[in-house]
Amino acid sequence: MDSSSLPYATADKAQPVRLRVGDGLAAEEPITIIQQFDKVVAKFGDKPALHQKVLKEGVSAADTPWSHWTWKEYRDNVDSFAKSLISLGFEKSDIINIIGFNAPEWHFSNFGAIMAGGIAAGIYATNGPDACKYISDHSEAKVVVVEGVKQLEKYYSIAKDLSMLKAIVIYGPDSVPEDVSSKLSVPVYTFADFLKLGESVSDDELKARGDAQKANEVTTLIYTSGTTGPPKAVMITHDNITWTATAQLSTMARELDNDDHMISYLPLSHIAAQMLDLHCPMATGTQVWFAQPDALRGSLGATLKEVRPTVFFGVPRVWEKIYDKMQEVAKSSKGLKKKISMWAKKKSSKYWTSHQFGGDKKKPAMHGLARKLLGKVRLALGLDRCFACYVSAAPIEVKILEYFASIDIPILELFGQSECSGPHATNAPDAWMIGSVGRPLPGTDTKLDPNNGELIYSGRHIFAGYMKMEDKTQETVDPEGYLHSGDVVTIDENLQDGKPGTGFIHITGRIKELIITAGGENIPPVLIEEQMKAAMPAVSNCMVIGDKRKFLTMLVCLQVEIDTETGVPSNKLTGHALDTSKEIGSNATTTDEAKDCEKWQKYINDGVAGANGKAASRAQKIGKWTLLSTDFTEPGGELTPTLKLKRSVAADKYSKEIEAMYA
């Protein structure tokens, strides 16, 4: 189709945009998500697609059998959901919201909205009523799908203000509360009952909805986490999704198929989880296994061992927790066992180091034996079948990546944004560099702003614009269709060279996060924060302050116990912090005790001094620091659902502590 007369970007959800068809991989024929779904069902119809443990009261996850859905059953549920939407008067480009933990119903609802010609928008399950109201109102949601009564209750006080809302659908084991009609003016259906609403809608009518869709039309909204203001609705097209999945999959060591397995546990309202759990499986037939809702609070380890995925994506916090546990295990290793372990790790490190930079691959002597020994570690973690491990969403320490490479688990770091439908750059098995986010996806174009080093790029993965925000759209996508990422980066040598060691991208910070000191120096705080955490393993989080100030200061958070149910942090030291307390001869077991402890003062002073020694200039050194009583968390407001630091929120919350450092 010729779309050359259309705009690259828009703020109108109903406006098709220009297809960015180019050369190489960018020349792939554009297809819709519906067409992709048709293909995978035709190929794997009776093969397994989704797996979930539906827990019953009093029965543990370990004792609960898996429920399964084939690709055909998956499609049947999607079609039924779409028909029910149509029966309610759901029109082209209408929107549904989905809030809740990952489940088959999340998938059915998402693709059901798309099948009906509409748009799906997820809401983070941790959002409160006000945040839910903003998204449901801004998106003019016709239907909201919620997980259980807990999520339903968030709409009791806000549904009256949502004029476009026609129905709420509840999934999971909870029943619709008997008194719900007194709390809501719109009908509430169980998922099963909602699917019955569309029984009178014909297959032909549904097929017509699917056939009418075009690859350059908006099909998904991703609401940003709002680190610098109200969430923006990132509009993603069919082609954005189907092409980006193809591009990411092309960088893997081998093709995926129905014999591959992924675990779904990250929030599906985030683009990374959607690309991994929804769209890459749709392109390959890969099986998806749903973790338990408390995955990030401890149960993910059991799911890993049971499923043994072949592809696994973990945010930094997941890999950090595994790393910490492995360090505890290593402490108990003695004598010959320890020597053998160290020998195997050394061989693995040497092997994977040779894989970096896209250079020659060298196998050190006896690498096979070392790999066999390390296979026991992989098996114990549930990663023995995993050939592709990834990390993204936030910075990760180099020492953690190096450690996993030493136990034969290379973790490939990648860079992406909602605005590029997920990934833009990725490390690959045949070309990776620890500490970088890899090379750009094939079929994309990348350059740097010569003035400030901002990463600017284009390709078929670039979003359609921010819904209802024309000014923000124009700020982000320039007239030539290039996305201005807001990230400051460096690129190793010539991006187009293609020789070993070239083209790898290193993120140094966000433009909006840059600190401009009173002396006029631009300082990226993330790099300093990572150096501080590397120098002090007991530190969980820290934040550098210094905008318009004469010198830099820092808020410091030690590792503390987190309530597994609420996610609320305590002041009780844990992990490296508790170990450090013993190692430095301190009796402190809480942050408040550590504040008054001279030995802890020395530990942090020494760590700051060590990191300051690596500073590029005097202005980049930390002048003063303050130890906080607890850690940054999402419930505390300092972190987003994807664990990004909300600097303005933290600065407001701890303004007294900050001002005291400058008094």
XYZ file of C-alpha atoms in Angstrom:
663
model
C 0.000 0.000 0.000
C 1.208 3.511 -0.804
C 1.302 5.579 2.376
C 3.857 8.183 1.257
C 1.335 11.031 1.504
C 0.547 10.253 5.153
C 2.299 11.832 8.151
C 5.056 10.046 10.040
C 3.319 10.842 13.315
C -0.029 12.052 14.629
C -1.919 12.689 17.865
C -5.139 11.199 16.436
C -5.733 7.509 17.231
C -7.813 7.090 14.036
C -5.201 8.602 11.684
C -3.133 6.038 9.717
C 0.567 6.913 9.468
C 3.268 6.493 6.858
C 4.791 3.027 6.546
C 8.585 3.233 6.725
C 9.353 0.427 4.257
C 13.044 0.432 3.289
C 15.813 -1.973 2.358
C 16.883 -5.291 3.819
C 14.747 -6.373 6.768
C 12.858 -3.077 6.477
C 11.548 -4.290 3.104
C 9.429 -7.038 4.729
C 5.780 -6.993 3.617
C 3.680 -5.134 6.243
C 1.029 -7.298 7.918
C -1.550 -6.789 10.649
C -1.636 -8.576 13.985
C -4.759 -10.389 12.768
C -2.886 -11.756 9.760
C -0.063 -12.872 12.058
C -2.592 -14.582 14.320
C -4.116 -16.368 11.319
C -0.689 -17.715 10.381
C 0.226 -19.073 13.796
C -3.169 -20.770 14.261
C -2.905 -22.351 10.808
C 0.531 -23.731 11.682
C 0.117 -24.711 15.338
C -3.664 -24.840 15.881
C -3.797 -27.966 18.058
C -0.431 -27.368 19.716
C -0.176 -25.802 23.210
C -0.050 -22.010 23.429
C -0.813 -20.913 27.011
C -0.390 -22.524 30.422
C -1.644 -21.352 33.805
C -2.057 -22.684 37.323
C -5.485 -21.692 38.603
C -5.001 -21.759 42.355
C -7.732 -22.866 44.728
C -7.981 -21.852 48.356
C -5.906 -24.089 50.576
C -3.956 -25.667 47.702
C -0.349 -24.620 47.076
C 1.032 -23.723 43.653
C 3.296 -26.778 43.812
C 0.256 -29.050 44.190
C -1.829 -27.301 41.527
C -1.834 -28.785 37.995
C -1.358 -26.628 34.912
C -4.328 -25.699 32.743
C -3.606 -25.503 29.020
C -4.951 -23.707 25.933
C -4.078 -24.648 22.368
C -3.535 -21.982 19.727
C -7.010 -22.702 18.342
C -8.607 -22.394 21.798
C -6.659 -19.176 22.290
C -8.106 -17.794 19.044
C -11.634 -18.959 19.868
C -11.566 -17.029 23.154
C -10.208 -13.940 21.401
C -12.966 -14.120 18.784
C -15.657 -14.546 21.431
C -14.373 -11.524 23.332
C -14.323 -9.481 20.125
C -17.909 -10.468 19.301
C -19.061 -9.424 22.765
C -17.440 -6.026 22.308
C -19.209 -5.645 18.975
C -22.535 -6.539 20.620
C -22.045 -3.558 22.956
C -21.612 -1.166 20.040
C -17.794 -1.188 20.067
C -16.607 0.716 16.979
C -13.351 0.994 15.054
C -10.601 2.689 17.155
C -12.621 2.366 20.363
C -10.525 1.493 23.396
C -10.583 -1.016 26.248
C -8.455 -0.966 29.408
C -7.026 -4.038 31.140
C -5.748 -4.027 34.722
C -4.495 -7.116 36.506
C -1.755 -9.711 36.675
C -0.756 -11.706 33.617
C -3.289 -14.373 32.689
C -4.893 -15.921 29.602
C -7.795 -13.464 30.001
C -5.330 -10.558 29.625
C -4.297 -12.004 26.264
C -7.877 -12.768 25.191
C -8.990 -9.225 26.031
C -6.020 -7.553 24.374
C -6.328 -9.376 21.096
C -10.134 -9.390 21.310
C -10.142 -5.590 21.239
C -7.760 -5.620 18.276
C -9.848 -8.246 16.467
C -12.909 -6.016 16.852
C -11.015 -3.172 15.175
C -10.239 -1.395 18.422
C -7.301 -0.535 20.628
C -6.098 -2.137 23.868
C -4.478 -0.173 26.705
C -3.068 -1.795 29.822
C -3.017 -0.219 33.266
C -0.411 -1.136 35.873
C -1.986 -3.369 38.517
C -0.314 -1.271 41.214
C -2.045 1.947 40.102
C -4.446 3.559 42.541
C -7.948 4.821 41.685
C -6.744 8.280 40.617
C -4.175 6.843 38.198
C -6.804 4.433 36.835
C -9.225 7.306 36.370
C -6.655 9.325 34.427
C -6.020 6.514 31.942
C -9.633 5.356 31.571
C -10.789 8.946 31.122
C -7.954 9.950 28.796
C -8.442 6.856 26.635
C -12.263 7.118 26.765
C -12.427 3.423 27.564
C -15.644 1.651 26.531
C -14.881 -1.508 28.526
C -12.516 -2.087 31.448
C -11.267 -5.607 32.202
C -10.165 -6.102 35.821
C -8.588 -8.925 37.782
C -10.719 -9.761 40.790
C -12.599 -7.646 43.280
C -9.473 -5.805 44.457
C -9.060 -4.161 41.043
C -12.828 -3.761 40.612
C -13.028 -1.725 43.816
C -10.741 0.925 42.322
C -13.579 1.805 39.951
C -16.272 2.174 42.628
C -15.390 5.816 43.209
C -14.374 6.776 39.664
C -16.733 4.972 37.253
C -19.370 7.713 37.604
C -16.917 10.155 36.003
C -16.153 7.878 33.026
C -18.880 8.876 30.576
C -17.822 6.472 27.800
C -17.692 3.358 30.000
C -20.269 0.711 29.055
C -19.191 -2.364 31.014
C -16.637 -3.831 33.397
C -15.436 -7.423 33.039
C -13.886 -9.297 35.964
C -11.499 -12.235 35.527
C -9.997 -14.677 37.986
C -11.647 -16.806 40.682
C -13.613 -13.948 42.303
C -17.353 -13.699 41.739
C -19.127 -10.434 40.989
C -20.063 -8.905 44.398
C -23.790 -9.090 45.122
C -23.985 -5.399 46.021
C -22.073 -4.222 42.945
C -25.137 -2.566 41.398
C -25.285 -0.163 44.337
C -21.693 0.871 43.749
C -21.524 1.025 39.951
C -23.934 2.335 37.336
C -22.494 0.118 34.589
C -22.970 -3.654 34.379
C -20.228 -5.940 35.701
C -19.748 -9.350 34.085
C -17.649 -12.367 34.906
C -15.344 -13.183 32.024
C -17.346 -16.284 31.118
C -20.641 -14.366 31.112
C -19.170 -11.558 29.030
C -18.106 -14.022 26.315
C -21.758 -15.077 25.957
C -22.904 -11.561 25.026
C -21.606 -11.868 21.495
C -23.144 -15.209 20.573
C -25.519 -13.506 18.107
C -22.658 -11.749 16.255
C -21.817 -13.689 13.097
C -18.402 -14.959 12.072
C -18.730 -12.947 8.859
C -19.218 -9.707 10.775
C -16.145 -10.426 12.881
C -14.080 -11.380 9.835
C -15.053 -8.130 8.160
C -13.679 -6.231 11.160
C -10.365 -8.041 10.861
C -10.106 -7.698 7.077
C -10.770 -3.957 7.253
C -7.703 -3.288 9.385
C -4.523 -1.854 7.870
C -0.939 -2.343 8.989
C -0.399 1.401 9.506
C -3.342 1.855 11.910
C -3.088 2.221 15.685
C -3.856 -0.935 17.615
C -2.239 -0.572 21.055
C -1.680 2.155 23.649
C 1.239 1.995 26.066
C 0.938 4.527 28.861
C 4.354 5.736 29.989
C 5.246 5.405 33.660
C 5.208 9.174 34.121
C 8.657 9.870 35.587
C 8.500 13.515 34.425
C 4.754 14.277 34.399
C 1.352 12.750 33.535
C 1.556 9.466 31.602
C 1.616 9.825 27.820
C -0.361 7.412 25.613
C 2.131 5.933 23.146
C 0.243 4.835 20.020
C 1.570 1.625 18.440
C 0.493 0.366 15.003
C 0.064 -3.147 13.635
C 3.242 -2.770 11.578
C 5.160 -1.437 14.572
C 4.370 -4.646 16.424
C 4.657 -7.298 13.712
C 7.839 -5.852 12.159
C 9.569 -5.218 15.504
C 8.894 -8.789 16.632
C 10.449 -10.039 13.386
C 13.470 -7.745 13.788
C 14.138 -8.762 17.395
C 13.736 -12.449 16.595
C 16.230 -12.104 13.726
C 19.011 -11.310 16.216
C 18.630 -14.595 18.133
C 20.922 -17.603 17.824
C 18.181 -19.689 16.227
C 14.540 -19.490 15.208
C 11.854 -20.046 17.821
C 8.960 -22.459 17.391
C 6.351 -24.348 19.402
C 9.041 -26.281 21.272
C 10.212 -23.061 22.912
C 8.963 -21.728 26.230
C 8.718 -18.322 27.944
C 7.510 -17.285 31.402
C 5.090 -14.355 31.625
C 5.499 -12.356 34.835
C 6.407 -8.727 34.029
C 3.537 -6.176 33.804
C 1.732 -6.574 30.475
C 0.960 -2.864 30.504
C 4.677 -2.383 29.681
C 5.910 -2.638 26.086
C 8.714 -5.099 26.923
C 6.316 -7.656 28.389
C 3.866 -7.183 25.515
C 6.559 -7.759 22.913
C 7.934 -10.806 24.733
C 4.745 -12.439 26.038
C 2.157 -11.413 23.435
C 3.782 -10.683 20.098
C 6.972 -12.738 19.745
C 5.028 -15.923 20.619
C 2.384 -14.862 18.088
C 5.112 -14.750 15.427
C 6.710 -18.077 16.371
C 4.220 -20.330 18.164
C 6.294 -20.207 21.377
C 4.480 -21.474 24.471
C 3.773 -18.990 27.275
C 3.631 -20.072 30.926
C 2.055 -17.673 33.430
C 3.887 -17.193 36.721
C 2.126 -16.594 40.025
C 1.203 -13.001 41.002
C 3.891 -13.044 43.704
C 6.602 -13.888 41.154
C 8.733 -10.850 41.952
C 8.236 -11.427 45.672
C 9.801 -14.872 45.602
C 7.820 -17.503 43.654
C 9.520 -16.893 40.284
C 12.356 -19.234 41.256
C 9.976 -22.185 41.622
C 8.304 -21.389 38.288
C 11.693 -21.223 36.563
C 12.624 -24.670 37.849
C 9.273 -26.127 36.804
C 8.986 -24.562 33.336
C 12.690 -24.434 32.391
C 12.207 -21.725 29.737
C 14.285 -21.563 26.572
C 14.062 -17.747 26.515
C 14.017 -15.593 29.647
C 13.864 -11.834 30.160
C 14.630 -10.390 33.557
C 14.678 -6.823 34.785
C 17.914 -5.978 36.665
C 16.304 -6.592 40.060
C 15.560 -10.229 39.100
C 19.153 -10.939 38.054
C 20.449 -9.085 41.136
C 18.383 -11.301 43.458
C 19.682 -14.464 41.777
C 23.214 -13.066 42.009
C 22.845 -12.364 45.727
C 21.619 -15.903 46.407
C 24.483 -17.356 44.386
C 26.966 -15.318 46.430
C 25.513 -16.807 49.615
C 25.902 -20.314 48.176
C 29.493 -19.563 47.137
C 30.396 -18.625 50.723
C 29.606 -22.161 51.885
C 31.795 -23.737 49.198
C 35.131 -24.962 50.595
C 38.260 -26.872 49.623
C 38.365 -28.917 46.415
C 34.744 -28.119 45.536
C 35.540 -24.418 45.586
C 38.682 -24.880 43.496
C 36.782 -26.855 40.847
C 34.052 -24.201 40.787
C 36.582 -21.386 40.355
C 38.315 -23.315 37.558
C 35.055 -23.868 35.659
C 34.031 -20.221 36.054
C 37.393 -19.064 34.723
C 37.000 -21.243 31.614
C 33.453 -19.987 31.044
C 34.491 -16.355 31.469
C 37.290 -16.801 28.935
C 34.926 -18.451 26.452
C 32.210 -15.816 26.666
C 34.733 -12.976 26.634
C 35.848 -14.261 23.231
C 32.247 -13.909 22.029
C 32.231 -10.190 22.693
C 32.611 -7.493 20.060
C 31.534 -9.759 17.189
C 35.058 -11.180 16.965
C 36.455 -14.698 16.624
C 35.002 -17.330 18.933
C 37.637 -19.250 20.838
C 37.012 -22.277 23.026
C 39.618 -22.594 25.779
C 41.044 -26.019 26.522
C 38.641 -28.267 28.478
C 35.773 -25.815 27.971
C 33.404 -28.746 27.408
C 34.155 -30.183 30.850
C 33.745 -26.785 32.471
C 30.388 -26.308 30.749
C 29.233 -29.720 31.952
C 30.139 -28.852 35.536
C 28.368 -25.497 35.299
C 25.324 -27.243 33.838
C 24.393 -28.252 37.386
C 24.163 -24.583 38.316
C 21.991 -23.805 35.311
C 19.729 -26.742 36.167
C 19.384 -25.612 39.786
C 18.253 -22.189 38.561
C 15.834 -23.603 35.968
C 17.896 -22.121 33.123
C 19.456 -25.328 31.774
C 17.411 -25.129 28.527
C 17.653 -21.348 28.206
C 19.681 -20.260 25.174
C 18.661 -16.575 25.297
C 18.707 -14.518 28.509
C 17.992 -10.783 28.352
C 17.995 -7.739 30.614
C 16.680 -4.212 30.127
C 14.422 -1.489 31.640
C 17.113 -0.075 33.963
C 20.911 -0.050 34.361
C 22.574 -3.255 35.565
C 26.014 -3.507 37.124
C 28.758 -4.897 34.894
C 29.944 -7.207 37.692
C 26.587 -9.009 37.615
C 26.768 -9.561 33.849
C 30.347 -10.803 34.212
C 29.353 -13.163 37.005
C 26.552 -14.798 35.000
C 28.885 -15.199 32.025
C 31.258 -17.014 34.386
C 28.543 -19.581 35.222
C 27.735 -20.059 31.526
C 24.660 -17.829 31.505
C 25.433 -14.925 29.158
C 22.886 -12.144 29.682
C 22.258 -9.954 26.651
C 21.458 -6.352 27.523
C 19.211 -4.380 25.216
C 17.846 -0.859 24.913
C 14.330 0.137 24.066
C 11.459 2.510 24.659
C 7.699 2.398 24.414
C 8.139 4.853 21.546
C 10.020 2.270 19.463
C 7.626 -0.595 20.196
C 10.143 -2.246 22.518
C 13.736 -2.757 21.368
C 15.992 -0.535 19.268
C 19.414 -1.952 20.097
C 20.362 -5.363 21.403
C 23.333 -7.497 22.130
C 23.290 -10.766 20.203
C 24.986 -14.121 20.740
C 27.430 -13.435 17.911
C 28.072 -9.780 18.803
C 27.817 -8.485 22.323
C 29.736 -6.228 24.642
C 29.255 -6.338 28.390
C 28.378 -2.846 29.569
C 26.746 -1.851 26.285
C 23.147 -2.181 25.088
C 24.301 -3.718 21.819
C 23.919 -2.676 18.221
C 20.814 -1.247 16.504
C 18.235 -3.642 15.083
C 18.716 -4.473 11.408
C 16.638 -2.289 9.110
C 16.864 0.796 11.346
C 18.887 4.003 11.050
C 20.757 5.507 14.006
C 22.646 8.755 14.538
C 23.747 11.127 17.280
C 22.843 14.754 17.829
C 26.228 16.500 17.384
C 25.299 19.109 19.999
C 24.410 16.967 22.990
C 25.004 13.322 22.048
C 21.297 12.447 22.033
C 20.399 9.141 20.391
C 18.214 9.745 17.325
C 16.867 6.923 15.195
C 14.225 5.840 12.693
C 12.661 2.637 11.418
C 9.444 0.714 11.166
C 9.381 0.367 14.961
C 8.848 4.110 15.569
C 5.477 4.814 17.200
C 2.593 6.731 15.617
C 2.604 9.537 18.210
C 1.213 10.467 21.610
C -2.587 10.341 21.625
C -4.142 13.792 22.187
C -0.686 15.383 22.612
C 0.282 17.039 19.346
C 2.979 19.228 20.914
C 4.710 16.286 22.634
C 4.500 14.280 19.409
C 6.198 17.012 17.393
C 8.882 17.387 20.059
C 9.685 13.686 19.871
C 9.374 12.841 16.151
C 11.014 15.299 13.761
C 9.775 16.122 10.207
C 12.038 13.398 8.728
C 10.442 10.787 10.968
C 13.371 10.371 13.378
C 12.646 9.681 17.033
C 14.563 11.865 19.479
C 15.047 9.394 22.311
C 16.015 11.757 25.131
C 18.933 9.428 25.930
C 22.530 10.594 25.838
C 24.785 7.858 24.445
C 28.205 7.074 23.062
C 28.797 4.710 20.160
C 31.985 2.705 19.753
C 33.704 3.947 16.608
C 31.797 3.940 13.333
C 28.246 2.631 13.650
C 28.213 1.581 9.988
C 31.654 -0.071 10.048
C 30.426 -3.502 11.082
C 33.896 -4.621 12.156
C 34.429 -6.381 15.498
C 34.167 -3.917 18.353
C 32.264 -1.248 16.438
C 28.725 0.064 16.598
C 27.981 -0.819 20.239
C 25.834 1.758 22.053
C 26.469 2.886 25.647
C 23.767 4.802 27.533
C 25.217 7.587 29.697
C 22.003 9.238 30.904
C 18.708 10.942 30.124
C 18.722 14.547 28.910
C 15.903 15.411 31.325
C 17.916 13.886 34.177
C 21.117 15.797 33.424
C 22.303 17.872 36.342
C 23.492 21.354 35.398
C 25.580 22.630 38.278
C 25.910 26.256 39.366
C 29.211 26.210 37.493
C 27.435 25.236 34.266
C 28.749 21.665 33.973
C 26.394 18.996 32.592
C 26.540 15.844 34.699
C 24.670 12.561 34.026
C 23.735 11.283 37.514
C 23.129 7.651 36.517
C 26.799 6.973 35.852
C 27.793 8.329 39.266
C 25.025 6.344 40.974
C 26.160 3.124 39.318
C 29.751 3.762 40.414
C 28.590 4.347 43.973
C 26.591 1.105 44.057
C 29.514 -0.801 42.577
C 31.808 0.616 45.285
C 29.335 -0.208 48.093
C 27.477 -3.541 47.676
C 25.379 -2.733 50.759
C 23.693 0.130 48.897
C 20.366 -0.699 47.250
C 19.581 2.694 45.706
C 21.065 6.163 45.688
C 20.222 9.488 44.060
C 22.608 12.274 43.118
C 21.441 15.890 43.585
C 23.120 19.057 42.350
C 21.022 20.950 39.813
C 21.912 24.663 40.108
C 23.992 23.816 43.171
C 27.672 24.467 43.869
C 28.443 20.802 44.532
C 26.858 17.338 44.296
C 25.188 15.522 47.179
C 23.638 12.082 47.417
C 20.790 10.259 49.143
C 21.818 6.730 50.129
C 19.537 3.724 50.724
C 20.836 0.467 52.210
C 19.343 -2.931 51.433
C 16.410 -3.485 53.786
C 13.696 -6.087 54.241
C 10.646 -5.538 52.028
C 7.160 -6.747 52.990
C 6.392 -9.560 50.544
C 2.686 -8.729 50.428
C 2.649 -4.927 50.252
C 6.107 -4.149 48.892
C 6.561 -1.597 51.700
C 10.186 -1.321 52.898
C 11.250 -1.602 56.532
C 14.372 -0.265 58.238
C 15.789 -3.748 58.959
C 19.058 -4.459 57.168
C 19.212 -7.479 54.880
C 21.435 -9.107 52.246
C 24.734 -7.351 51.602
C 23.849 -4.611 54.087
C 23.484 -7.064 56.963
C 26.624 -8.932 55.893
C 28.543 -5.652 55.618
C 27.459 -4.663 59.119
C 29.088 -7.816 60.484
C 32.180 -7.461 58.297
C 32.923 -3.913 59.463
C 32.383 -4.858 63.094
C 29.115 -2.983 63.562
C 26.225 -4.134 65.736
C 23.715 -2.220 63.582
C 20.795 -4.273 62.280
C 18.637 -1.323 61.187
C 19.247 1.768 59.099
C 18.589 4.001 62.101
C 21.339 2.228 64.032
C 23.630 2.466 60.996
C 23.081 6.226 60.865
C 24.583 6.607 64.326
C 27.398 4.111 63.776
C 30.921 5.434 63.106
C 31.850 2.211 61.316
C 29.005 2.672 58.862
C 29.986 6.301 58.405
C 33.489 5.145 57.485
C 32.163 2.439 55.141
C 30.130 4.957 53.142
C 32.830 7.629 53.263
C 35.374 5.147 51.916
C 32.979 4.021 49.186
C 32.220 7.589 48.135
C 35.928 8.434 48.124
C 36.679 5.411 45.949
C 33.979 6.298 43.439
C 34.997 9.973 43.513
C 38.481 8.873 42.510
C 37.055 7.746 39.163
C 35.259 11.048 38.507
C 36.144 12.822 35.260
C 36.201 16.225 36.959
C 36.007 17.798 40.394
C 32.408 18.877 39.710
C 31.393 15.219 39.328
C 32.506 14.277 42.841
C 30.033 13.822 45.689
C 30.556 16.455 48.369
C 28.101 15.248 51.013
C 25.727 12.340 51.516
C 22.787 11.409 53.741
C 21.704 7.916 54.730
C 17.921 7.480 54.571
C 15.901 5.369 56.989
C 14.551 3.086 54.291
C 14.777 2.204 50.586
C 13.186 3.624 47.447
C 10.175 1.549 46.365
C 7.108 1.735 44.162
C 4.670 1.915 47.134
C 6.826 4.717 48.538
C 6.397 6.627 45.290
C 10.101 6.951 44.440
C 10.080 4.179 41.802
C 7.834 3.508 38.813
C 6.248 0.055 38.266
C 9.305 -0.729 36.101
C 11.595 0.390 38.958
C 12.780 3.615 37.330
C 13.659 6.400 39.739
C 11.176 9.266 39.979
C 13.743 11.924 40.787
C 11.290 14.772 41.305
C 9.162 12.703 43.687
C 12.195 11.584 45.689
C 13.527 15.158 45.764
C 10.217 16.449 47.154
C 9.845 13.614 49.647
C 13.343 14.077 51.060
C 13.632 17.849 50.586
C 14.524 18.415 54.257
C 17.394 15.945 54.084
C 18.608 17.499 50.835
C 18.472 21.074 52.075
C 20.293 20.065 55.253
C 23.254 18.965 53.123
C 23.419 22.422 51.548
C 22.768 24.384 54.759
